[in-house]
mmCIF file of C-alpha atoms in Angstrom:
data_model
loop_
_atom_site.group_PDB
_atom_site.id
_atom_site.type_symbol
_atom_site.label_atom_id
_atom_site.label_comp_id
_atom_site.label_asym_id
_atom_site.label_seq_id
_atom_site.Cartn_x
_atom_site.Cartn_y
_atom_site.Cartn_z
ATOM 1 C CA LYS H 1 3.452 12.385 23.661
ATOM 2 C CA SER H 2 4.689 14.758 26.368
ATOM 3 C CA LYS H 3 6.199 11.952 28.473
ATOM 4 C CA MET H 4 8.037 10.547 25.465
ATOM 5 C CA ALA H 5 9.321 14.002 24.578
ATOM 6 C CA GLU H 6 10.605 14.500 28.132
ATOM 7 C CA ASP H 7 12.450 11.172 27.994
ATOM 8 C CA TRP H 8 14.060 12.067 24.672
ATOM 9 C CA GLN H 9 14.952 15.599 25.715
ATOM 10 C CA GLY H 10 16.523 14.276 28.894
ATOM 11 C CA SER H 11 18.923 11.988 27.065
ATOM 12 C CA SER H 12 22.226 13.597 26.103
ATOM 13 C CA ASP H 13 23.125 10.608 23.878
ATOM 14 C CA LEU H 14 20.054 11.060 21.725
ATOM 15 C CA LYS H 15 20.886 14.704 21.077
ATOM 16 C CA LYS H 16 24.087 13.848 19.234
ATOM 17 C CA PRO H 17 23.651 14.509 15.516
ATOM 18 C CA LEU H 18 23.749 11.989 12.708
ATOM 19 C CA ARG H 19 27.041 12.221 10.829
ATOM 20 C CA TRP H 20 26.565 12.785 7.111
ATOM 21 C CA ASN H 21 29.176 11.647 4.611
ATOM 22 C CA ARG H 22 28.453 13.787 1.574
ATOM 23 C CA SER H 23 31.021 12.109 -0.666
ATOM 24 C CA GLN H 24 29.251 8.757 -0.251
ATOM 25 C CA ARG H 25 25.746 10.267 -0.236
ATOM 26 C CA HIS H 26 24.926 8.066 2.758
ATOM 27 C CA ALA H 27 24.290 8.709 6.418
ATOM 28 C CA ALA H 28 27.229 7.363 8.404
ATOM 29 C CA LEU H 29 25.667 5.695 11.414
ATOM 30 C CA GLY H 30 27.783 5.796 14.538
ATOM 31 C CA ALA H 31 27.094 4.429 17.976
ATOM 32 C CA GLU H 32 24.362 7.017 18.513
ATOM 33 C CA VAL H 33 21.555 8.170 16.269
ATOM 34 C CA GLY H 34 20.224 11.690 16.625
ATOM 35 C CA VAL H 35 16.561 12.353 17.385
ATOM 36 C CA LEU H 36 14.597 15.305 16.063
ATOM 37 C CA LEU H 37 11.345 16.203 17.769
ATOM 38 C CA CYS H 38 8.539 17.557 15.619
ATOM 39 C CA ASP H 39 4.759 17.733 15.725
ATOM 40 C CA VAL H 40 2.221 17.592 12.909
ATOM 41 C CA GLY H 41 0.510 20.527 14.589
ATOM 42 C CA ASP H 42 3.681 22.630 14.460
ATOM 43 C CA ALA H 43 4.565 23.570 10.870
ATOM 44 C CA GLY H 44 7.855 25.130 11.939
ATOM 45 C CA SER H 45 9.073 21.930 13.558
ATOM 46 C CA LEU H 46 8.160 19.926 10.445
ATOM 47 C CA ALA H 47 9.957 22.397 8.178
ATOM 48 C CA ALA H 48 13.080 22.225 10.368
ATOM 49 C CA MET H 49 12.971 18.446 10.190
ATOM 50 C CA ALA H 50 12.501 18.345 6.402
ATOM 51 C CA ARG H 51 15.387 20.749 5.773
ATOM 52 C CA GLN H 52 17.820 18.347 7.430
ATOM 53 C CA THR H 53 17.182 15.269 5.303
ATOM 54 C CA ARG H 54 16.767 13.935 1.775
ATOM 55 C CA LEU H 55 13.947 11.542 2.652
ATOM 56 C CA VAL H 56 11.223 11.341 5.299
ATOM 57 C CA LEU H 57 9.433 8.097 6.186
ATOM 58 C CA ASN H 58 5.977 9.372 7.081
ATOM 59 C CA CYS H 59 4.311 6.983 9.574
ATOM 60 C CA VAL H 60 1.515 9.147 10.990
ATOM 61 C CA GLY H 61 -2.030 7.865 10.812
ATOM 62 C CA PRO H 62 -4.863 8.008 10.111
ATOM 63 C CA TYR H 63 -3.271 9.924 7.256
ATOM 64 C CA ARG H 64 -6.456 11.823 6.433
ATOM 65 C CA PHE H 65 -5.969 13.698 9.738
ATOM 66 C CA PHE H 66 -2.196 13.839 10.160
ATOM 67 C CA GLY H 67 -0.523 13.072 6.843
ATOM 68 C CA GLU H 68 -0.752 16.271 4.809
ATOM 69 C CA PRO H 69 1.314 18.580 7.063
ATOM 70 C CA VAL H 70 4.268 16.199 6.661
ATOM 71 C CA VAL H 71 3.877 16.048 2.868
ATOM 72 C CA LYS H 72 3.555 19.837 2.687
ATOM 73 C CA ALA H 73 6.690 20.401 4.782
ATOM 74 C CA CYS H 74 8.698 17.934 2.714
ATOM 75 C CA VAL H 75 7.681 19.384 -0.645
ATOM 76 C CA GLU H 76 8.232 22.977 0.421
ATOM 77 C CA ASN H 77 11.660 22.207 1.918
ATOM 78 C CA GLY H 78 13.060 19.914 -0.744
ATOM 79 C CA ALA H 79 12.792 16.498 0.921
ATOM 80 C CA SER H 80 11.262 13.396 -0.622
ATOM 81 C CA CYS H 81 8.617 11.535 1.356
ATOM 82 C CA ILE H 82 7.153 8.032 1.446
ATOM 83 C CA ASP H 83 4.296 6.653 3.536
ATOM 84 C CA ILE H 84 2.437 3.422 4.301
ATOM 85 C CA SER H 85 -1.075 4.788 3.799
ATOM 86 C CA GLY H 86 -3.881 2.553 2.570
ATOM 87 C CA GLU H 87 -6.313 5.487 2.307
ATOM 88 C CA PRO H 88 -7.181 6.302 -1.328
ATOM 89 C CA GLN H 89 -8.645 9.709 -0.478
ATOM 90 C CA PHE H 90 -5.406 10.818 1.194
ATOM 91 C CA LEU H 91 -3.183 9.312 -1.504
ATOM 92 C CA GLU H 92 -5.086 10.838 -4.396
ATOM 93 C CA GLY H 93 -5.647 14.103 -2.545
ATOM 94 C CA MET H 94 -1.898 14.494 -2.177
ATOM 95 C CA TYR H 95 -1.533 13.911 -5.917
ATOM 96 C CA LEU H 96 -4.034 16.663 -6.672
ATOM 97 C CA LYS H 97 -2.473 19.168 -4.268
ATOM 98 C CA TYR H 98 1.248 18.498 -4.503
ATOM 99 C CA ASN H 99 2.146 16.708 -7.743
ATOM 100 C CA GLU H 100 3.091 19.890 -9.598
ATOM 101 C CA LYS H 101 4.895 21.413 -6.608
ATOM 102 C CA ALA H 102 6.883 18.232 -6.033
ATOM 103 C CA ALA H 103 7.845 18.158 -9.708
ATOM 104 C CA GLU H 104 9.074 21.766 -9.479
ATOM 105 C CA LYS H 105 11.158 20.933 -6.417
ATOM 106 C CA GLY H 106 12.463 17.684 -7.895
ATOM 107 C CA VAL H 107 11.282 15.591 -4.953
ATOM 108 C CA TYR H 108 9.318 12.342 -4.855
ATOM 109 C CA VAL H 109 6.223 11.737 -2.747
ATOM 110 C CA ILE H 110 5.451 8.017 -2.912
ATOM 111 C CA GLY H 111 2.411 6.682 -1.062
ATOM 112 C CA SER H 112 1.268 3.210 0.027
ATOM 113 C CA CYS H 113 4.769 1.755 0.491
ATOM 114 C CA GLY H 114 3.730 -0.839 3.069
ATOM 115 C CA PHE H 115 1.610 -3.975 2.822
ATOM 116 C CA ASP H 116 -0.792 -1.520 1.213
ATOM 117 C CA SER H 117 0.239 -1.716 -1.595
ATOM 118 C CA ILE H 118 3.794 -2.868 -2.386
ATOM 119 C CA PRO H 119 2.968 -6.610 -2.735
ATOM 120 C CA ALA H 120 0.012 -5.969 -5.066
ATOM 121 C CA ASP H 121 1.505 -3.150 -7.145
ATOM 122 C CA MET H 122 4.965 -4.650 -7.558
ATOM 123 C CA GLY H 123 3.453 -8.135 -7.828
ATOM 124 C CA VAL H 124 1.525 -7.133 -10.951
ATOM 125 C CA LEU H 125 4.713 -5.711 -12.487
ATOM 126 C CA TYR H 126 6.667 -8.847 -11.543
ATOM 127 C CA THR H 127 3.986 -11.017 -13.188
ATOM 128 C CA ARG H 128 4.113 -8.847 -16.307
ATOM 129 C CA ASP H 129 7.889 -9.099 -16.538
ATOM 130 C CA LYS H 130 7.860 -12.894 -16.141
ATOM 131 C CA LEU H 131 5.260 -13.539 -18.855
ATOM 132 C CA LYS H 132 6.642 -14.329 -22.294
ATOM 133 C CA GLY H 133 4.209 -12.160 -24.149
ATOM 134 C CA THR H 134 1.791 -9.357 -23.277
ATOM 135 C CA LEU H 135 0.078 -9.506 -19.885
ATOM 136 C CA THR H 136 -3.422 -8.010 -20.052
ATOM 137 C CA ALA H 137 -5.221 -9.097 -16.857
ATOM 138 C CA VAL H 138 -4.367 -10.234 -13.322
ATOM 139 C CA GLU H 139 -6.372 -11.473 -10.355
ATOM 140 C CA SER H 140 -4.729 -11.621 -6.932
ATOM 141 C CA PHE H 141 -5.833 -13.711 -3.952
ATOM 142 C CA LEU H 142 -4.611 -12.864 -0.449
ATOM 143 C CA THR H 143 -4.261 -15.574 2.189
ATOM 144 C CA VAL H 144 -3.241 -14.697 5.754
ATOM 145 C CA LYS H 145 -2.246 -17.592 8.025
ATOM 146 C CA SER H 146 -1.947 -17.278 11.790
ATOM 147 C CA GLY H 147 -1.034 -19.514 14.714
ATOM 148 C CA PRO H 148 -3.176 -20.880 17.565
ATOM 149 C CA GLU H 149 -3.508 -17.427 19.131
ATOM 150 C CA GLY H 150 -4.876 -15.907 15.930
ATOM 151 C CA SER H 151 -3.975 -12.471 14.648
ATOM 152 C CA CYS H 152 -5.172 -8.917 15.123
ATOM 153 C CA ILE H 153 -4.459 -5.379 13.961
ATOM 154 C CA HIS H 154 -4.189 -2.104 15.867
ATOM 155 C CA ASP H 155 -7.317 0.038 15.796
ATOM 156 C CA GLY H 156 -5.566 2.809 13.840
ATOM 157 C CA THR H 157 -6.206 0.796 10.684
ATOM 158 C CA TRP H 158 -9.802 0.279 11.819
ATOM 159 C CA LYS H 159 -10.261 4.049 12.199
ATOM 160 C CA SER H 160 -8.914 4.625 8.696
ATOM 161 C CA ALA H 161 -11.482 2.149 7.331
ATOM 162 C CA VAL H 162 -14.349 3.743 9.281
ATOM 163 C CA TYR H 163 -13.592 7.266 8.077
ATOM 164 C CA GLY H 164 -12.751 6.139 4.550
ATOM 165 C CA LEU H 165 -15.956 4.192 3.946
ATOM 166 C CA SER H 166 -18.053 6.976 5.449
ATOM 167 C CA ASP H 167 -16.549 9.472 3.000
ATOM 168 C CA GLN H 168 -16.909 7.672 -0.326
ATOM 169 C CA ASP H 169 -18.870 10.520 -1.912
ATOM 170 C CA ASN H 170 -15.999 12.951 -1.387
ATOM 171 C CA LEU H 171 -13.574 10.441 -2.902
ATOM 172 C CA LYS H 172 -15.711 10.385 -6.047
ATOM 173 C CA LYS H 173 -15.707 14.198 -6.154
ATOM 174 C CA LEU H 174 -11.941 14.236 -5.699
ATOM 175 C CA ARG H 175 -11.445 11.884 -8.640
ATOM 176 C CA LYS H 176 -13.663 14.054 -10.830
ATOM 177 C CA GLN H 177 -11.575 17.060 -9.836
ATOM 178 C CA ILE H 178 -8.363 15.254 -10.768
ATOM 179 C CA GLY H 179 -9.889 14.325 -14.130
ATOM 180 C CA TYR H 180 -8.229 10.960 -14.605
ATOM 181 C CA THR H 181 -7.827 9.772 -18.173
ATOM 182 C CA PRO H 182 -9.559 6.406 -18.681
ATOM 183 C CA VAL H 183 -7.261 3.386 -18.701
ATOM 184 C CA PRO H 184 -7.966 1.486 -21.938
ATOM 185 C CA VAL H 185 -8.962 -2.176 -21.759
ATOM 186 C CA VAL H 186 -6.499 -4.241 -23.768
ATOM 187 C CA GLY H 187 -7.335 -7.867 -24.538
ATOM 188 C CA ALA H 188 -10.349 -9.747 -23.213
ATOM 189 C CA LYS H 189 -12.152 -7.811 -20.486
ATOM 190 C CA LEU H 190 -11.513 -9.195 -17.009
ATOM 191 C CA LYS H 191 -14.749 -10.507 -15.499
ATOM 192 C CA ARG H 192 -15.392 -9.425 -11.926
ATOM 193 C CA ARG H 193 -16.360 -12.120 -9.440
ATOM 194 C CA GLY H 194 -19.192 -11.864 -6.916
ATOM 195 C CA LEU H 195 -19.286 -10.390 -3.433
ATOM 196 C CA VAL H 196 -18.842 -13.906 -2.048
ATOM 197 C CA PHE H 197 -17.784 -16.868 -4.189
ATOM 198 C CA TYR H 198 -16.189 -20.276 -3.885
ATOM 199 C CA SER H 199 -12.677 -20.195 -5.270
ATOM 200 C CA GLN H 200 -11.852 -23.344 -7.214
ATOM 201 C CA GLU H 201 -8.190 -22.355 -7.109
ATOM 202 C CA PHE H 202 -8.041 -22.494 -3.294
ATOM 203 C CA LYS H 203 -11.071 -24.646 -2.426
ATOM 204 C CA GLU H 204 -12.456 -22.034 -0.052
ATOM 205 C CA TYR H 205 -14.634 -18.932 -0.090
ATOM 206 C CA SER H 206 -13.283 -15.573 -1.206
ATOM 207 C CA ILE H 207 -14.439 -11.956 -1.232
ATOM 208 C CA PRO H 208 -13.212 -8.775 -2.946
ATOM 209 C CA PHE H 209 -10.229 -7.332 -1.058
ATOM 210 C CA MET H 210 -11.368 -4.107 0.606
ATOM 211 C CA GLY H 211 -7.980 -2.396 0.797
ATOM 212 C CA SER H 212 -6.451 0.230 -1.464
ATOM 213 C CA ASP H 213 -4.667 -2.234 -3.779
ATOM 214 C CA VAL H 214 -7.005 -1.915 -6.761
ATOM 215 C CA SER H 215 -6.932 1.902 -6.766
ATOM 216 C CA VAL H 216 -3.136 1.979 -6.341
ATOM 217 C CA VAL H 217 -2.494 -0.554 -9.110
ATOM 218 C CA LYS H 218 -4.833 1.343 -11.420
ATOM 219 C CA ARG H 219 -2.901 4.578 -10.801
ATOM 220 C CA SER H 220 0.361 2.810 -11.602
ATOM 221 C CA GLN H 221 -1.019 1.260 -14.765
ATOM 222 C CA ARG H 222 -2.391 4.623 -15.894
ATOM 223 C CA TYR H 223 1.013 6.240 -15.406
ATOM 224 C CA LEU H 224 2.947 3.446 -17.142
ATOM 225 C CA HIS H 225 0.548 3.566 -20.081
ATOM 226 C CA THR H 226 0.352 7.343 -20.538
ATOM 227 C CA GLN H 227 3.987 8.179 -19.746
ATOM 228 C CA LEU H 228 5.891 5.077 -20.905
ATOM 229 C CA GLN H 229 3.428 3.711 -23.485
ATOM 230 C CA GLU H 230 3.318 0.323 -21.770
ATOM 231 C CA THR H 231 0.336 -2.002 -22.189
ATOM 232 C CA PRO H 232 -2.040 -1.446 -19.232
ATOM 233 C CA VAL H 233 -2.978 -4.462 -17.115
ATOM 234 C CA GLN H 234 -6.493 -4.986 -15.776
ATOM 235 C CA TYR H 235 -6.531 -5.940 -12.108
ATOM 236 C CA ALA H 236 -8.904 -7.383 -9.510
ATOM 237 C CA ALA H 237 -8.026 -8.224 -5.893
ATOM 238 C CA TYR H 238 -9.629 -10.831 -3.636
ATOM 239 C CA ALA H 239 -9.062 -12.276 -0.172
ATOM 240 C CA ASN H 240 -9.590 -15.879 0.916
ATOM 241 C CA VAL H 241 -11.761 -16.164 4.030
ATOM 242 C CA GLY H 242 -12.163 -19.915 4.636
ATOM 243 C CA GLY H 243 -15.230 -22.104 4.995
ATOM 244 C CA PHE H 244 -18.955 -21.388 5.078
ATOM 245 C CA GLY H 245 -18.957 -20.581 8.818
ATOM 246 C CA SER H 246 -16.322 -17.897 8.311
ATOM 247 C CA VAL H 247 -18.370 -16.429 5.470
ATOM 248 C CA MET H 248 -21.489 -16.130 7.629
ATOM 249 C CA LYS H 249 -19.591 -14.399 10.443
ATOM 250 C CA LEU H 250 -17.961 -12.048 7.975
ATOM 251 C CA MET H 251 -21.230 -11.181 6.263
ATOM 252 C CA PHE H 252 -22.911 -10.399 9.577
ATOM 253 C CA ALA H 253 -20.021 -8.202 10.709
ATOM 254 C CA GLY H 254 -19.810 -6.516 7.301
ATOM 255 C CA ILE H 255 -23.504 -5.659 7.143
ATOM 256 C CA LEU H 256 -23.425 -4.255 10.687
ATOM 257 C CA PHE H 257 -20.307 -2.224 9.867
ATOM 258 C CA LEU H 258 -21.819 -0.751 6.694
ATOM 259 C CA LEU H 259 -24.990 0.213 8.542
ATOM 260 C CA LEU H 260 -23.205 1.898 11.451
ATOM 261 C CA VAL H 261 -20.598 3.700 9.376
ATOM 262 C CA LYS H 262 -23.300 5.811 7.698
ATOM 263 C CA PHE H 263 -24.236 7.614 10.915
ATOM 264 C CA SER H 264 -22.265 9.787 13.316
ATOM 265 C CA LEU H 265 -23.355 7.786 16.383
ATOM 266 C CA GLY H 266 -22.573 4.545 14.592
ATOM 267 C CA ARG H 267 -19.069 5.745 13.722
ATOM 268 C CA LYS H 268 -18.462 6.754 17.339
ATOM 269 C CA LEU H 269 -19.495 3.269 18.493
ATOM 270 C CA LEU H 270 -17.277 1.588 15.891
ATOM 271 C CA ILE H 271 -14.269 3.666 16.933
ATOM 272 C CA LYS H 272 -14.889 3.257 20.673
ATOM 273 C CA TYR H 273 -15.400 -0.522 20.555
ATOM 274 C CA PRO H 274 -13.270 -1.832 17.678
ATOM 275 C CA GLU H 275 -12.676 -5.229 19.267
ATOM 276 C CA PHE H 276 -16.391 -5.922 19.713
ATOM 277 C CA PHE H 277 -17.495 -4.864 16.226
ATOM 278 C CA SER H 278 -14.594 -6.612 14.466
ATOM 279 C CA ALA H 279 -14.906 -9.871 16.419
ATOM 280 C CA GLY H 280 -11.457 -9.321 17.899
ATOM 281 C CA ARG H 281 -9.678 -8.596 14.611
ATOM 282 C CA PHE H 282 -8.912 -4.981 15.591
ATOM 283 C CA THR H 283 -7.873 -3.972 19.105
ATOM 284 C CA LYS H 284 -6.533 -0.893 20.863
ATOM 285 C CA LYS H 285 -3.467 -2.882 21.971
ATOM 286 C CA GLY H 286 -2.594 -4.461 18.639
ATOM 287 C CA PRO H 287 -1.048 -7.926 18.217
ATOM 288 C CA THR H 288 1.259 -9.646 20.673
ATOM 289 C CA GLN H 289 4.781 -10.591 19.616
ATOM 290 C CA LYS H 290 3.747 -14.253 19.533
ATOM 291 C CA GLN H 291 0.813 -13.473 17.236
ATOM 292 C CA MET H 292 3.119 -11.584 14.879
ATOM 293 C CA ASP H 293 5.729 -14.356 14.892
ATOM 294 C CA GLU H 294 3.112 -16.947 13.924
ATOM 295 C CA THR H 295 1.419 -14.929 11.163
ATOM 296 C CA SER H 296 2.341 -14.780 7.471
ATOM 297 C CA PHE H 297 0.757 -13.842 4.164
ATOM 298 C CA THR H 298 0.701 -15.159 0.628
ATOM 299 C CA MET H 299 -0.583 -13.143 -2.319
ATOM 300 C CA THR H 300 -1.122 -15.302 -5.414
ATOM 301 C CA PHE H 301 -1.424 -13.725 -8.865
ATOM 302 C CA PHE H 302 -3.187 -15.387 -11.785
ATOM 303 C CA GLY H 303 -2.282 -13.607 -14.996
ATOM 304 C CA GLU H 304 -3.400 -14.056 -18.577
ATOM 305 C CA GLY H 305 -2.322 -12.506 -21.825
ATOM 306 C CA TYR H 306 -1.154 -13.044 -25.362
ATOM 307 C CA SER H 307 1.947 -14.853 -26.572
ATOM 308 C CA GLU H 308 4.740 -13.078 -28.407
ATOM 309 C CA GLY H 309 3.605 -12.015 -31.864
ATOM 310 C CA GLN H 310 -0.076 -12.352 -30.952
ATOM 311 C CA ASP H 311 -2.198 -9.176 -31.252
ATOM 312 C CA PRO H 312 -3.839 -8.499 -27.841
ATOM 313 C CA GLN H 313 -6.708 -6.755 -29.605
ATOM 314 C CA LYS H 314 -7.669 -9.896 -31.496
ATOM 315 C CA GLY H 315 -8.922 -13.191 -30.156
ATOM 316 C CA ASN H 316 -8.873 -14.647 -26.656
ATOM 317 C CA PRO H 317 -5.874 -14.765 -24.282
ATOM 318 C CA ASN H 318 -3.680 -17.772 -25.084
ATOM 319 C CA VAL H 319 -1.058 -17.668 -22.318
ATOM 320 C CA LYS H 320 -1.291 -17.823 -18.513
ATOM 321 C CA ILE H 321 1.053 -17.434 -15.566
ATOM 322 C CA CYS H 322 0.846 -17.791 -11.780
ATOM 323 C CA THR H 323 3.146 -15.928 -9.410
ATOM 324 C CA GLN H 324 3.295 -15.326 -5.665
ATOM 325 C CA VAL H 325 4.462 -12.794 -3.120
ATOM 326 C CA LYS H 326 5.066 -14.335 0.305
ATOM 327 C CA GLY H 327 6.099 -12.660 3.504
ATOM 328 C CA PRO H 328 5.863 -12.462 7.301
ATOM 329 C CA GLU H 329 3.054 -10.850 9.294
ATOM 330 C CA PRO H 330 1.789 -8.101 6.968
ATOM 331 C CA GLY H 331 1.036 -5.135 9.227
ATOM 332 C CA TYR H 332 4.001 -4.924 11.569
ATOM 333 C CA ILE H 333 6.784 -6.987 9.980
ATOM 334 C CA ALA H 334 6.274 -6.976 6.201
ATOM 335 C CA THR H 335 5.180 -3.317 6.160
ATOM 336 C CA PRO H 336 8.380 -1.881 7.703
ATOM 337 C CA ILE H 337 10.459 -4.180 5.471
ATOM 338 C CA ALA H 338 8.636 -2.841 2.406
ATOM 339 C CA MET H 339 8.856 0.774 3.551
ATOM 340 C CA VAL H 340 12.562 0.700 4.359
ATOM 341 C CA GLN H 341 13.462 -1.092 1.123
ATOM 342 C CA ALA H 342 11.363 1.416 -0.830
ATOM 343 C CA ALA H 343 13.345 4.167 0.897
ATOM 344 C CA VAL H 344 16.651 2.484 0.013
ATOM 345 C CA ALA H 345 15.510 2.089 -3.602
ATOM 346 C CA LEU H 346 14.569 5.765 -3.773
ATOM 347 C CA LEU H 347 17.985 6.819 -2.487
ATOM 348 C CA GLU H 348 20.246 4.298 -4.206
ATOM 349 C CA ASP H 349 18.369 3.653 -7.475
ATOM 350 C CA ALA H 350 17.815 7.353 -8.148
ATOM 351 C CA ALA H 351 18.824 7.029 -11.815
ATOM 352 C CA CYS H 352 15.983 4.525 -12.331
ATOM 353 C CA LEU H 353 13.207 6.701 -10.873
ATOM 354 C CA PRO H 354 10.882 8.762 -13.088
ATOM 355 C CA ALA H 355 12.880 11.616 -14.610
ATOM 356 C CA GLN H 356 10.678 14.211 -12.945
ATOM 357 C CA GLY H 357 9.700 14.538 -9.304
ATOM 358 C CA GLY H 358 6.063 14.317 -8.307
ATOM 359 C CA VAL H 359 3.485 12.309 -6.367
ATOM 360 C CA TYR H 360 3.632 8.651 -7.400
ATOM 361 C CA SER H 361 2.299 5.211 -6.581
ATOM 362 C CA PRO H 362 4.937 2.510 -5.892
ATOM 363 C CA GLY H 363 4.625 0.821 -9.296
ATOM 364 C CA ALA H 364 4.992 4.130 -11.114
ATOM 365 C CA ALA H 365 8.039 5.161 -9.086
ATOM 366 C CA PHE H 366 9.849 1.849 -8.701
ATOM 367 C CA SER H 367 9.070 -0.121 -11.882
ATOM 368 C CA LYS H 368 12.641 0.308 -13.191
ATOM 369 C CA THR H 369 14.457 0.027 -9.838
ATOM 370 C CA LYS H 370 15.846 -2.973 -7.938
ATOM 371 C CA LEU H 371 13.093 -2.835 -5.310
ATOM 372 C CA ILE H 372 11.875 -6.403 -5.944
ATOM 373 C CA ASP H 373 15.430 -7.736 -5.653
ATOM 374 C CA ARG H 374 15.859 -5.835 -2.404
ATOM 375 C CA LEU H 375 12.589 -7.222 -1.005
ATOM 376 C CA ASN H 376 13.539 -10.785 -1.985
ATOM 377 C CA LYS H 377 16.691 -10.479 0.110
ATOM 378 C CA ARG H 378 14.742 -9.231 3.138
ATOM 379 C CA GLY H 379 12.013 -11.871 3.387
ATOM 380 C CA VAL H 380 9.257 -10.529 1.121
ATOM 381 C CA GLU H 381 9.697 -13.039 -1.687
ATOM 382 C CA PHE H 382 8.484 -12.866 -5.292
ATOM 383 C CA SER H 383 8.399 -16.124 -7.271
ATOM 384 C CA VAL H 384 6.898 -17.798 -10.331
ATOM 385 C CA ILE H 385 4.643 -20.750 -9.447
ATOM 386 C CA THR H 386 3.747 -21.926 -12.945
ATOM 387 C CA LYS H 387 5.595 -20.859 -16.056
ATOM 388 C CA PRO H 388 3.759 -19.436 -19.063
ATOM 389 C CA GLU H 389 2.262 -22.049 -21.308
ATOM 390 C CA VAL H 390 0.393 -21.516 -24.551
#
């Protein structure tokens, strides 16, 4: 950090300020872009940063350790804030602490605006909007394809998973403190699949997706139901893992992870040797450029519901739809695309945001905006695979 700061402070070009065109409400980018130095351990520097902008893209992580000071500075100084966190405890903790303050200030704090969980959250809304009828349940299946050199993720994500899974009890307490209203089940109840199962849709084994998607989508559906009186959609998320050999490796690694994460020594070992305990999936160096170039993701959504005029509270679902969200490497290419387009939507589609500021999930904040259109133009593509049929 100190070396980087010295390099920045030594550059006269980087000290030149960003020109702001107030009549256009846009930053006018010239040949140089100004750099502000701030530190999550220095509240004054964060406040000075927040006072000079309308929107902060908060990329610190793990967010449970570094995220809140940025949110606090933004809310207190009138700047909106978005992040790419996939940590439910941080996301929901910020809702508990800052939702009312953000509403008073008229600013928006929108979490999980990266791969966690723009594709899932906006994908459910896209599926709902494309169904001719009432969508009541969706299952998503994530497939990640990589080239000959495979793929990997930086160990920052690994650390977030270690600390998150070791702190599940506090997440439960947090949710009790928030006092969420139950989301009603409309239509036939969605049946949950097993811990490991063979997916007939993809002809390979699948497991429940361990990310934050389900919790984020549920928050969005709760908001859309309670605030906009929209029919809530049940949601389950899965990931495709391949053949039987892949399943056995994954089960062994998963059991070892769950055992170690319960103990302080185990957590220290997991954090110190991420590459060993994740079979090379997480490393301290992160992926190479070639690995990123050769990696892509597809998230497929299978939705069911009731045709127009059919009462969702009576009988079985009689209409289905399949949609997809496709994009480049999820962690380092699709995530910044999603985050930047979410930021553009917040700034340019302001009239379509919730009327009141606050702490929101992506689906709650962006359901009426042009975010999906913006993503489609930037390589994160939403499409209908099979049209609704009764």
